[in-house]
XYZ file of C-alpha atoms in Angstrom:
314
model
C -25.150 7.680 -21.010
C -21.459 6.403 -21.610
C -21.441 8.607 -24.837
C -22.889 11.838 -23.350
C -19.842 11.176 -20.478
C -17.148 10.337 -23.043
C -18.014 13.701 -24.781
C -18.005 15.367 -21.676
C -14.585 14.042 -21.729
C -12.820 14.991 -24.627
C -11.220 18.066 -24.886
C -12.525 20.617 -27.343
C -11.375 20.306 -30.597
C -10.270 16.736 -30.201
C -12.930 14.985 -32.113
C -12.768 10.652 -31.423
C -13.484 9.571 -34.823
C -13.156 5.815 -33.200
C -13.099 4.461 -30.263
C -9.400 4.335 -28.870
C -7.286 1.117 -29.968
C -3.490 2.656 -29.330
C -3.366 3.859 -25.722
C -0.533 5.105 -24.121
C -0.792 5.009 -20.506
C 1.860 7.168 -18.258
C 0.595 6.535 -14.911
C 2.110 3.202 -13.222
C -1.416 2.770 -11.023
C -4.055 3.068 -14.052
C -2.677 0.303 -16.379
C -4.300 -1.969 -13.894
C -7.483 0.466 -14.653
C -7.137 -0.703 -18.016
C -6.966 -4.165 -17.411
C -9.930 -3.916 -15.417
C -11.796 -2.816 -18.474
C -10.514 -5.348 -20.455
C -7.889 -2.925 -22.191
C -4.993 -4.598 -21.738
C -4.312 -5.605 -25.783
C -4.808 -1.788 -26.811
C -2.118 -0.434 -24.625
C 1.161 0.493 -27.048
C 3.283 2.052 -24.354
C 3.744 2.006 -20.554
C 5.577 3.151 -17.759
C 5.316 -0.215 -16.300
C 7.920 -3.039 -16.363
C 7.987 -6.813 -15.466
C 10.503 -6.135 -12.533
C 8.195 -2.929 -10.980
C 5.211 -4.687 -11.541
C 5.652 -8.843 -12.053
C 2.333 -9.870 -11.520
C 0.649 -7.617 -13.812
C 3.198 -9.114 -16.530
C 2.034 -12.343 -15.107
C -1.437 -12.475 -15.600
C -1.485 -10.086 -18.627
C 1.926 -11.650 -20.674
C 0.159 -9.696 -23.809
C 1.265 -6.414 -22.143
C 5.450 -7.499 -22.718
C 4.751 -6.154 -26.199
C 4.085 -2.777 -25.387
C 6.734 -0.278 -25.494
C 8.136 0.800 -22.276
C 8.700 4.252 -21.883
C 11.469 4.659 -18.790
C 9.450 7.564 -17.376
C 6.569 9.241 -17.136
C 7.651 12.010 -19.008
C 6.769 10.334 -22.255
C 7.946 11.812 -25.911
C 5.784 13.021 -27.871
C 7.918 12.080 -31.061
C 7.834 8.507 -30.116
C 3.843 8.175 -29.321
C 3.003 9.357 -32.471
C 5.746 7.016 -34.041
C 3.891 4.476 -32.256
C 0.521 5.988 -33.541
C -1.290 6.004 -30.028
C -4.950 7.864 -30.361
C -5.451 8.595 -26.191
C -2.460 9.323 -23.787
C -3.180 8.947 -20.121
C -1.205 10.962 -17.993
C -0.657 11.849 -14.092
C -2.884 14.999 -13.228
C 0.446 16.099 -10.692
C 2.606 15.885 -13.406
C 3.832 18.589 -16.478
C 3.725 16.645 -19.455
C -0.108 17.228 -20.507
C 0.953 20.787 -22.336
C 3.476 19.499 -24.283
C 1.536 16.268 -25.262
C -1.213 17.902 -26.437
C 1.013 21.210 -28.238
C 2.244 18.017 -30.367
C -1.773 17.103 -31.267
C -1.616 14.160 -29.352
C -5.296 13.603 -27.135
C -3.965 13.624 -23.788
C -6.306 12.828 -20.261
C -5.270 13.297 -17.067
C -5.764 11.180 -14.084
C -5.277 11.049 -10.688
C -7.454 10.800 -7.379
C -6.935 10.603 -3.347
C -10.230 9.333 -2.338
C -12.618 5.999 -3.170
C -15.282 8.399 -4.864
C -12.318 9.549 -7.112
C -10.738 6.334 -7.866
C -14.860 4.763 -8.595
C -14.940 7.998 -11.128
C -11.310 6.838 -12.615
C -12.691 4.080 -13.460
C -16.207 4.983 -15.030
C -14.538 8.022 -16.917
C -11.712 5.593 -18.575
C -14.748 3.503 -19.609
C -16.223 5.700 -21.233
C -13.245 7.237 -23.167
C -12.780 3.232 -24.391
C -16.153 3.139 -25.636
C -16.785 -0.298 -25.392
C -20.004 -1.605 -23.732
C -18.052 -4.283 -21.903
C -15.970 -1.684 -20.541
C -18.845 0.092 -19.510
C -20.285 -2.924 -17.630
C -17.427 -4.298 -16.125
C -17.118 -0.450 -14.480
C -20.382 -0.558 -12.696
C -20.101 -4.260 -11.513
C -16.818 -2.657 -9.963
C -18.162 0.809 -8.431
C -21.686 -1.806 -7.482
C -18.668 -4.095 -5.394
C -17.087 -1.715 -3.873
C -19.772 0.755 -2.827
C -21.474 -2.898 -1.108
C -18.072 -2.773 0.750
C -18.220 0.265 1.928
C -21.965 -0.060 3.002
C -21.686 -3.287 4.672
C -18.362 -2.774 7.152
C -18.751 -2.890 10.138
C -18.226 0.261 12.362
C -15.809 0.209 15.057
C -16.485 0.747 18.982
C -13.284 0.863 20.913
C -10.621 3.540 20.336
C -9.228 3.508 16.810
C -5.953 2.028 17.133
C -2.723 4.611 15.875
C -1.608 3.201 12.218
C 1.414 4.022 10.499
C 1.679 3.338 6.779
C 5.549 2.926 5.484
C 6.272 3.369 1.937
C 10.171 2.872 2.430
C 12.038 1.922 5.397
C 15.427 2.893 3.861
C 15.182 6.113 3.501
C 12.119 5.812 5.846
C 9.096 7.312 4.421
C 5.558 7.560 5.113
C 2.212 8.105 4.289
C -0.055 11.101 5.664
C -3.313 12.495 5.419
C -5.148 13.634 2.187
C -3.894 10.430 0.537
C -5.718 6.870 -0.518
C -3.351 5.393 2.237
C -5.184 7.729 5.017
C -8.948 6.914 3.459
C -8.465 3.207 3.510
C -6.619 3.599 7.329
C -9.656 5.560 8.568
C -12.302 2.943 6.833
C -10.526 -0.098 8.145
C -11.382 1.929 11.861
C -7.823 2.938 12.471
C -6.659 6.747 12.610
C -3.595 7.544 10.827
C -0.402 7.733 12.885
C 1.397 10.604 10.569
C 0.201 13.192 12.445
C 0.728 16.208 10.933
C 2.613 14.367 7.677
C 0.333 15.613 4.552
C 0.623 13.642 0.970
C 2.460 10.485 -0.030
C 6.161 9.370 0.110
C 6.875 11.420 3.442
C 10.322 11.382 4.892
C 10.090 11.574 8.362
C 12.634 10.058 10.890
C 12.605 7.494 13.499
C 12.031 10.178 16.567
C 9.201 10.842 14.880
C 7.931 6.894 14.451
C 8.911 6.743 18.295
C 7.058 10.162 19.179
C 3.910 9.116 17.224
C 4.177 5.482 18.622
C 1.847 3.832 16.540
C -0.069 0.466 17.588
C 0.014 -1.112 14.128
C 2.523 -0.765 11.681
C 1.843 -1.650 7.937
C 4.576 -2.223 5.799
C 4.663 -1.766 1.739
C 5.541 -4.897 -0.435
C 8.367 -2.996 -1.484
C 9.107 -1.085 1.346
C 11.882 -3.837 3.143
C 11.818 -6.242 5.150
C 9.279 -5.964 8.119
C 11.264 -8.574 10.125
C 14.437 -6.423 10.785
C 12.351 -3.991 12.638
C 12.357 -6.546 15.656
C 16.078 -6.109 15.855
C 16.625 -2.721 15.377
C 16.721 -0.778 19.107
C 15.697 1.580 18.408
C 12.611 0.461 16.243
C 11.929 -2.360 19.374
C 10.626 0.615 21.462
C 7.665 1.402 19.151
C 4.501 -0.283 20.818
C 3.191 -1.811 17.302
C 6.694 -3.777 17.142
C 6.711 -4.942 20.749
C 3.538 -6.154 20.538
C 4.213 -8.076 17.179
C 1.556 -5.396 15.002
C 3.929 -5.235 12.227
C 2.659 -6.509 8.625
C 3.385 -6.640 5.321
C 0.983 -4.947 2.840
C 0.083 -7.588 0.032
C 0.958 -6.377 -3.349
C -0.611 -8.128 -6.835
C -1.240 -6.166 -10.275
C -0.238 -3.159 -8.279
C 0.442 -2.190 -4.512
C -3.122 -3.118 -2.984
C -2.272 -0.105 -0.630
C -1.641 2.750 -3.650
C -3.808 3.801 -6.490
C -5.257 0.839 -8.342
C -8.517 -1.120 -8.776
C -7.275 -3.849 -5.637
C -8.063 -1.274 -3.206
C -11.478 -3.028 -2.938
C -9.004 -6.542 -1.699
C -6.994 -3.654 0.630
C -10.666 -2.443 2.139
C -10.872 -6.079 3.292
C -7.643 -6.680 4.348
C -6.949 -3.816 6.266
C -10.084 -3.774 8.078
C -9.382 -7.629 9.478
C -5.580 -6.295 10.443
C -6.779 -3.279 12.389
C -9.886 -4.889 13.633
C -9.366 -8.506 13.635
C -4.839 -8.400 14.125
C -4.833 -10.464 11.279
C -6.837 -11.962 8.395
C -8.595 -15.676 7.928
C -5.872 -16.713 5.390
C -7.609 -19.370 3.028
C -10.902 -16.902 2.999
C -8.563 -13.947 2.007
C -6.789 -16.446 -0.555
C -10.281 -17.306 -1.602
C -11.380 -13.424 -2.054
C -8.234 -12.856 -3.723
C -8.567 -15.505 -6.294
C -12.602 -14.396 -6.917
C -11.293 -11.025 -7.160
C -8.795 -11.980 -9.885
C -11.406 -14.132 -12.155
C -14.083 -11.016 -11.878
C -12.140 -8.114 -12.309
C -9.044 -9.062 -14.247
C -9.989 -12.359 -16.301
C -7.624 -14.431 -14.855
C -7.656 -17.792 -12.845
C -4.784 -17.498 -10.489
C -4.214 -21.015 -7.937
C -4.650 -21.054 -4.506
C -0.714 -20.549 -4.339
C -0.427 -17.674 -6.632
C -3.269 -15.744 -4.632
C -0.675 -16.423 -1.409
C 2.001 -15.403 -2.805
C 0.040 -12.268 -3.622
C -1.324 -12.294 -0.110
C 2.530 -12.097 1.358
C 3.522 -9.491 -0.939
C 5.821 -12.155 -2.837
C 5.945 -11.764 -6.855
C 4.777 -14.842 -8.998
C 7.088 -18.060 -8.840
C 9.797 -17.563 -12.071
């Protein structure tokens, strides 16, 4: 079946001889795809760096030899320098055409719903041609369909939820985006009313007009705590009632585009259900998570770190 899918896949004319071993990989979320599969020694370039992402260095130190390519707007010149047989690139971006006028076999990738991140994954299986790849997929898409089957629906009003990517410049996160699936799962509605697509500026007015009850903030975003002395933040209801928390962040931003969305299903659903999570049960998921899905036995205080939305210890 993986076969008939990976031909499916490749672009006409572009023949695999071989199944890929020099990937280049231009989208900052699906690296952590690929270490899923248990590609992380075949990827030759990446838009990803220690200081963006520290724990995927962390757990995957093999990935420092890459090359890193400063943007996603790679060079053709320099992948086939470095000889890389599949190019994974962002389906929103421009650099497919170019990629591919140079003979390079280029895929593009991108998603805004669980279905399309679950097909993500399967279809980069595939293209790796690897049975293990293949397997590891459907033990994911088998985990994270049981989440969605076995949460628990919610009763009461759904509670307003505002998801901010940036505080400074404020930015945030509205519908027909992961962000505003996961919100809506978890049993909250999604505050940006009106806001459509990631990365939204929007200003404070707005926060205050929209006045949401919970308030999530990215791992990178700033720091939640200086929203309690800001005035002007103090009169939104999620920050008076002490609703304000940080989103965890591990391989990648559990909130974004990446294979810990099935830890952020969890997590968010406790915060908007629950106004906060069981702690050394989400440390515990966290650290079964890691062993399963990414090969890697992190400690009971690396999987809190992780849970805070600190990176790993120097």
């Amino acid at each position: 079946m993986w076969k008939r899918m990976l031909g499916a896949l490749l672009l006409p004319g572009l023949a695999q001889a071989a199944p890929p071993q020099r990937i280049a990989d231009a989208w900052y979320a699906h690296n952590a795809t690929l270490i899923l599969l248990g590609a992380t020694d075949r990827i030759v370039a990446t838009v990803d760096d220690p200081k963006r992402v520290p724990w995927m260095f962390h757990i995957k130190p093999q990935l420092a030899r890459a090359s890193f390519v400063p943007t996603e707007a790679m060079n053709a010149e320099e992948l086939l320098r470095l000889r890389a047989d599949l190019v994974f690139v962002t389906r929103s971006g421009h650099s497919a055409p170019a990629l591919r006028a140079a003979g390079l076999n280029v895929v593009e990738e991108g998603f805004s719903t669980f279905d399309g991140l679950l097909d993500c994954v399967t279809s980069t299986a595939a293209l790796l041609e690897d049975p293990k790849a293949m397997a590891r997929a459907r033990d994911y898409r088998q985990a994270f369909e049981a989440e969605l089957r076995d949460s628990a629906a919610v009763a009461h009003e759904p509670p307003r939820v505002l998801h901010v990517q940036s505080l400074r410049p404020l930015k945030v996160d509205g519908d027909g985006t992961i962000i505003d699936a996961w919100i809506r799962h978890a049993g909250g509605m999604n505050a940006a009313m009106g806001v459509h697509g990631n990365m939204q500026t929007v200003t404070i007015e707005q926060v205050l007009a929209w006045n949401p009850s919970i308030v999530i903030i990215g791992a990178r975003a700033g720091d939640p705590g200086q929203l309690s002395h800001d005035p002007l933040w103090q009169r939104v209801a999620a920050v008076r009632d002490g609703h304000v928390y940080r989103n965890p962040e591990g391989v990648f931003p559990w909130d974004r585009y990446s294979p810990e969305m099935l830890l952020q299903l969890q997590w968010a659903r406790d915060i908007v259900q629950k106004g906060g999570v069981d702690r050394p049960a989400m440390i515990e998921r966290i650290r079964s998570f890691y062993r399963r899905f990414y090969d890697s036995a992190l400690d009971a205080s690396d999987a809190g770190r992780i849970l805070d939305g600190l990176p790993p210890v120097p």
